[in-house]
Amino acid sequence: MIEQIQKLIEEVRTLQAKNAEEVEQLRIKYLSKKGEVNALMNDFRNVPNEMKREVGMRINELKTLAQDKINELRDAVQVAETAGDDLDLTRTPYPIRLGTRHPLTIVKNEIVDIFSRLGFTLAEGPEVEDDWHVYSSMNFADDHPARDMQDTFFVEAHPDIILRSHTSSVQARVMERQQPPIRVICPGRVYRNEAISARAHCFFHQVEGLYVDKNVSFADLKQVLLLFAQEMFGPDTKIRLRPSYFPFTEPSAEMDVSCTICGGKGCSLCKGAGWLEILGCGMVDPAVLEANGIDSTVYTGYAFGMGIERIANLKYQVKDLRMFSENDVRFLQEFTSAN
Ligand code: DAH
């Protein structure tokens, strides 16, 4: 029997395995219930007493050796299997792709930044609004067409609750909680019930500005807007104001900037006009100040509002508005910003 054990010990010492499955076969052969070691244990009771000590020691030796050897083989095949042929730990790593800011965020930050430097602070309001803040307090007549279902999204069962169709509602939110001086810049998303196309979307983004204090004049408005245009589109940019109408401003104007491509000579972007319309503005209508709890005999103010998509389009010439909301990373990666 000693000889038999010795033979098994030699055998175990030279065991080899190529994969986990072969290791398992060896474990079964030597260490399982029906394996060699157990068979020897079963024969142990037939060993004459005087031999028991030595045989016992040899069986134990075989068992420990088999266990160690099989563990060793298992570790070896595991390393080989995880390493694979294509793992090269010395290779330089792939560059990590950093995300980029959304172009609308870049432009919004730029607009807010310019006005911050002029003393405007950030104000925000809810996208789900009531009629008062979006329309009534902004001096829209009860039968104004903008209130129409074709333009406004209503929250079903609550005819008074709507998705704001412009950020002018934030003007009301600010004025109702704060007395002048007020100087705020209000970026945000707005909603209109429009068919989606390359030129229109059911949601887009605006920035609203409001300045109310004693002796605020149209000249102040014009100067601030000129400064903004030159910061945004370059120092040679010119502006022009055309008379217009908004319920919440009197007088009202629309502002054009000299074409960002041709500088005013006329090209396909400005359709030969040399000018591009970028925002609406005016002196806050006294009725709006009064509706929001501000004494219009003491204070005057100006306001303006612009579309962020519109400004982004002039900067980047994005032909299809839908690109801004489709989240195609190939499109988004074309834009990088410093902040
Ligand atoms: N609320 C206007 C719109 O959505 C934009 C606007 C025009 C805002 C004139 C103003 C303003 O504050 O004075 O078309």
PDB file of N, CA and C in Angstrom, residues 224-267:
ATOM      1  N   VAL A 224     -27.564  99.830 -23.490  1.00  0.00           N
ATOM      2  CA  VAL A 224     -27.311  98.478 -22.962  1.00  0.00           C
ATOM      3  C   VAL A 224     -27.400  97.446 -24.086  1.00  0.00           C
ATOM      4  N   LEU A 225     -28.369  97.617 -24.981  1.00  0.00           N
ATOM      5  CA  LEU A 225     -28.523  96.646 -26.072  1.00  0.00           C
ATOM      6  C   LEU A 225     -27.374  96.745 -27.078  1.00  0.00           C
ATOM      7  N   LEU A 226     -26.873  97.945 -27.295  1.00  0.00           N
ATOM      8  CA  LEU A 226     -25.718  98.105 -28.192  1.00  0.00           C
ATOM      9  C   LEU A 226     -24.501  97.383 -27.604  1.00  0.00           C
ATOM     10  N   LEU A 227     -24.314  97.585 -26.301  1.00  0.00           N
ATOM     11  CA  LEU A 227     -23.200  96.926 -25.629  1.00  0.00           C
ATOM     12  C   LEU A 227     -23.310  95.408 -25.720  1.00  0.00           C
ATOM     13  N   PHE A 228     -24.538  94.938 -25.495  1.00  0.00           N
ATOM     14  CA  PHE A 228     -24.774  93.489 -25.578  1.00  0.00           C
ATOM     15  C   PHE A 228     -24.437  92.960 -26.980  1.00  0.00           C
ATOM     16  N   ALA A 229     -24.952  93.661 -27.998  1.00  0.00           N
ATOM     17  CA  ALA A 229     -24.756  93.200 -29.385  1.00  0.00           C
ATOM     18  C   ALA A 229     -23.270  93.156 -29.734  1.00  0.00           C
ATOM     19  N   GLN A 230     -22.524  94.143 -29.256  1.00  0.00           N
ATOM     20  CA  GLN A 230     -21.098  94.184 -29.594  1.00  0.00           C
ATOM     21  C   GLN A 230     -20.296  93.132 -28.834  1.00  0.00           C
ATOM     22  N   GLU A 231     -20.740  92.826 -27.612  1.00  0.00           N
ATOM     23  CA  GLU A 231     -20.085  91.749 -26.859  1.00  0.00           C
ATOM     24  C   GLU A 231     -20.382  90.400 -27.498  1.00  0.00           C
ATOM     25  N   MET A 232     -21.613  90.261 -27.958  1.00  0.00           N
ATOM     26  CA  MET A 232     -22.073  88.971 -28.473  1.00  0.00           C
ATOM     27  C   MET A 232     -21.555  88.709 -29.885  1.00  0.00           C
ATOM     28  N   PHE A 233     -21.635  89.725 -30.744  1.00  0.00           N
ATOM     29  CA  PHE A 233     -21.340  89.484 -32.166  1.00  0.00           C
ATOM     30  C   PHE A 233     -20.080  90.193 -32.659  1.00  0.00           C
ATOM     31  N   GLY A 234     -19.392  90.907 -31.795  1.00  0.00           N
ATOM     32  CA  GLY A 234     -18.158  91.564 -32.226  1.00  0.00           C
ATOM     33  C   GLY A 234     -18.264  93.078 -32.139  1.00  0.00           C
ATOM     34  N   PRO A 235     -17.120  93.763 -31.931  1.00  0.00           N
ATOM     35  CA  PRO A 235     -17.112  95.203 -31.637  1.00  0.00           C
ATOM     36  C   PRO A 235     -17.596  96.087 -32.787  1.00  0.00           C
ATOM     37  N   ASP A 236     -17.621  95.549 -34.022  1.00  0.00           N
ATOM     38  CA  ASP A 236     -18.073  96.394 -35.136  1.00  0.00           C
ATOM     39  C   ASP A 236     -19.575  96.302 -35.383  1.00  0.00           C
ATOM     40  N   THR A 237     -20.252  95.503 -34.560  1.00  0.00           N
ATOM     41  CA  THR A 237     -21.689  95.287 -34.771  1.00  0.00           C
ATOM     42  C   THR A 237     -22.477  96.583 -34.567  1.00  0.00           C
ATOM     43  N   LYS A 238     -23.410  96.827 -35.483  1.00  0.00           N
ATOM     44  CA  LYS A 238     -24.293  97.994 -35.335  1.00  0.00           C
ATOM     45  C   LYS A 238     -25.690  97.493 -34.998  1.00  0.00           C
ATOM     46  N   ILE A 239     -26.481  98.361 -34.367  1.00  0.00           N
ATOM     47  CA  ILE A 239     -27.867  97.972 -34.081  1.00  0.00           C
ATOM     48  C   ILE A 239     -28.823  98.990 -34.699  1.00  0.00           C
ATOM     49  N   ARG A 240     -30.068  98.539 -34.938  1.00  0.00           N
ATOM     50  CA  ARG A 240     -31.094  99.506 -35.328  1.00  0.00           C
ATOM     51  C   ARG A 240     -32.404  99.081 -34.677  1.00  0.00           C
ATOM     52  N   LEU A 241     -33.171 100.069 -34.246  1.00  0.00           N
ATOM     53  CA  LEU A 241     -34.436  99.792 -33.563  1.00  0.00           C
ATOM     54  C   LEU A 241     -35.590 100.209 -34.471  1.00  0.00           C
ATOM     55  N   ARG A 242     -36.515  99.292 -34.664  1.00  0.00           N
ATOM     56  CA  ARG A 242     -37.702  99.588 -35.480  1.00  0.00           C
ATOM     57  C   ARG A 242     -38.925  99.605 -34.589  1.00  0.00           C
ATOM     58  N   PRO A 243     -39.844 100.573 -34.762  1.00  0.00           N
ATOM     59  CA  PRO A 243     -41.047 100.612 -33.931  1.00  0.00           C
ATOM     60  C   PRO A 243     -41.849  99.321 -34.070  1.00  0.00           C
ATOM     61  N   SER A 244     -42.424  98.866 -32.975  1.00  0.00           N
ATOM     62  CA  SER A 244     -43.188  97.625 -33.012  1.00  0.00           C
ATOM     63  C   SER A 244     -44.293  97.704 -31.967  1.00  0.00           C
ATOM     64  N   TYR A 245     -44.923  96.583 -31.686  1.00  0.00           N
ATOM     65  CA  TYR A 245     -45.950  96.584 -30.643  1.00  0.00           C
ATOM     66  C   TYR A 245     -45.877  95.329 -29.786  1.00  0.00           C
ATOM     67  N   PHE A 246     -45.864  95.498 -28.489  1.00  0.00           N
ATOM     68  CA  PHE A 246     -46.064  94.412 -27.524  1.00  0.00           C
ATOM     69  C   PHE A 246     -47.016  94.938 -26.470  1.00  0.00           C
ATOM     70  N   PRO A 247     -47.903  94.107 -25.930  1.00  0.00           N
ATOM     71  CA  PRO A 247     -48.868  94.601 -24.944  1.00  0.00           C
ATOM     72  C   PRO A 247     -48.192  95.158 -23.689  1.00  0.00           C
ATOM     73  N   PHE A 248     -47.001  94.618 -23.372  1.00  0.00           N
ATOM     74  CA  PHE A 248     -46.382  94.955 -22.076  1.00  0.00           C
ATOM     75  C   PHE A 248     -45.370  96.080 -22.150  1.00  0.00           C
ATOM     76  N   THR A 249     -45.124  96.628 -23.338  1.00  0.00           N
ATOM     77  CA  THR A 249     -44.189  97.766 -23.446  1.00  0.00           C
ATOM     78  C   THR A 249     -44.813  98.900 -24.260  1.00  0.00           C
ATOM     79  N   GLU A 250     -44.445 100.111 -23.901  1.00  0.00           N
ATOM     80  CA  GLU A 250     -44.925 101.278 -24.639  1.00  0.00           C
ATOM     81  C   GLU A 250     -43.940 102.428 -24.436  1.00  0.00           C
ATOM     82  N   PRO A 251     -43.223 102.898 -25.441  1.00  0.00           N
ATOM     83  CA  PRO A 251     -43.225 102.357 -26.799  1.00  0.00           C
ATOM     84  C   PRO A 251     -42.491 101.015 -26.889  1.00  0.00           C
ATOM     85  N   SER A 252     -42.721 100.311 -27.995  1.00  0.00           N
ATOM     86  CA  SER A 252     -42.065  99.019 -28.218  1.00  0.00           C
ATOM     87  C   SER A 252     -41.197  99.089 -29.461  1.00  0.00           C
ATOM     88  N   ALA A 253     -40.202  98.210 -29.502  1.00  0.00           N
ATOM     89  CA  ALA A 253     -39.333  98.183 -30.680  1.00  0.00           C
ATOM     90  C   ALA A 253     -38.822  96.776 -30.919  1.00  0.00           C
ATOM     91  N   GLU A 254     -38.420  96.552 -32.156  1.00  0.00           N
ATOM     92  CA  GLU A 254     -37.681  95.337 -32.466  1.00  0.00           C
ATOM     93  C   GLU A 254     -36.270  95.756 -32.834  1.00  0.00           C
ATOM     94  N   MET A 255     -35.313  94.954 -32.404  1.00  0.00           N
ATOM     95  CA  MET A 255     -33.931  95.344 -32.662  1.00  0.00           C
ATOM     96  C   MET A 255     -33.286  94.426 -33.690  1.00  0.00           C
ATOM     97  N   ASP A 256     -32.600  95.026 -34.651  1.00  0.00           N
ATOM     98  CA  ASP A 256     -31.808  94.284 -35.630  1.00  0.00           C
ATOM     99  C   ASP A 256     -30.332  94.520 -35.343  1.00  0.00           C
ATOM    100  N   VAL A 257     -29.508  93.529 -35.682  1.00  0.00           N
ATOM    101  CA  VAL A 257     -28.052  93.761 -35.648  1.00  0.00           C
ATOM    102  C   VAL A 257     -27.540  93.682 -37.081  1.00  0.00           C
ATOM    103  N   SER A 258     -26.437  94.378 -37.363  1.00  0.00           N
ATOM    104  CA  SER A 258     -25.843  94.270 -38.693  1.00  0.00           C
ATOM    105  C   SER A 258     -25.449  92.810 -38.903  1.00  0.00           C
ATOM    106  N   CYS A 259     -25.628  92.355 -40.125  1.00  0.00           N
ATOM    107  CA  CYS A 259     -25.483  90.916 -40.422  1.00  0.00           C
ATOM    108  C   CYS A 259     -24.139  90.376 -39.940  1.00  0.00           C
ATOM    109  N   THR A 260     -24.224  89.233 -39.228  1.00  0.00           N
ATOM    110  CA  THR A 260     -23.020  88.663 -38.620  1.00  0.00           C
ATOM    111  C   THR A 260     -22.095  88.050 -39.665  1.00  0.00           C
ATOM    112  N   ILE A 261     -22.604  87.848 -40.889  1.00  0.00           N
ATOM    113  CA  ILE A 261     -21.770  87.260 -41.947  1.00  0.00           C
ATOM    114  C   ILE A 261     -21.176  88.363 -42.836  1.00  0.00           C
ATOM    115  N   CYS A 262     -22.061  89.217 -43.386  1.00  0.00           N
ATOM    116  CA  CYS A 262     -21.570  90.181 -44.387  1.00  0.00           C
ATOM    117  C   CYS A 262     -21.305  91.559 -43.777  1.00  0.00           C
ATOM    118  N   GLY A 263     -21.673  91.742 -42.525  1.00  0.00           N
ATOM    119  CA  GLY A 263     -21.420  93.023 -41.870  1.00  0.00           C
ATOM    120  C   GLY A 263     -22.315  94.144 -42.372  1.00  0.00           C
ATOM    121  N   GLY A 264     -23.331  93.824 -43.194  1.00  0.00           N
ATOM    122  CA  GLY A 264     -24.272  94.850 -43.633  1.00  0.00           C
ATOM    123  C   GLY A 264     -24.349  95.018 -45.139  1.00  0.00           C
ATOM    124  N   LYS A 265     -23.456  94.340 -45.855  1.00  0.00           N
ATOM    125  CA  LYS A 265     -23.443  94.509 -47.320  1.00  0.00           C
ATOM    126  C   LYS A 265     -24.611  93.791 -47.985  1.00  0.00           C
ATOM    127  N   GLY A 266     -25.096  92.743 -47.332  1.00  0.00           N
ATOM    128  CA  GLY A 266     -26.174  91.950 -47.935  1.00  0.00           C
ATOM    129  C   GLY A 266     -25.646  90.599 -48.388  1.00  0.00           C
ATOM    130  N   CYS A 267     -26.229  89.513 -47.828  1.00  0.00           N
ATOM    131  CA  CYS A 267     -25.798  88.166 -48.222  1.00  0.00           C
ATOM    132  C   CYS A 267     -26.993  87.224 -48.073  1.00  0.00           C
TER     133      CYS A 267
END
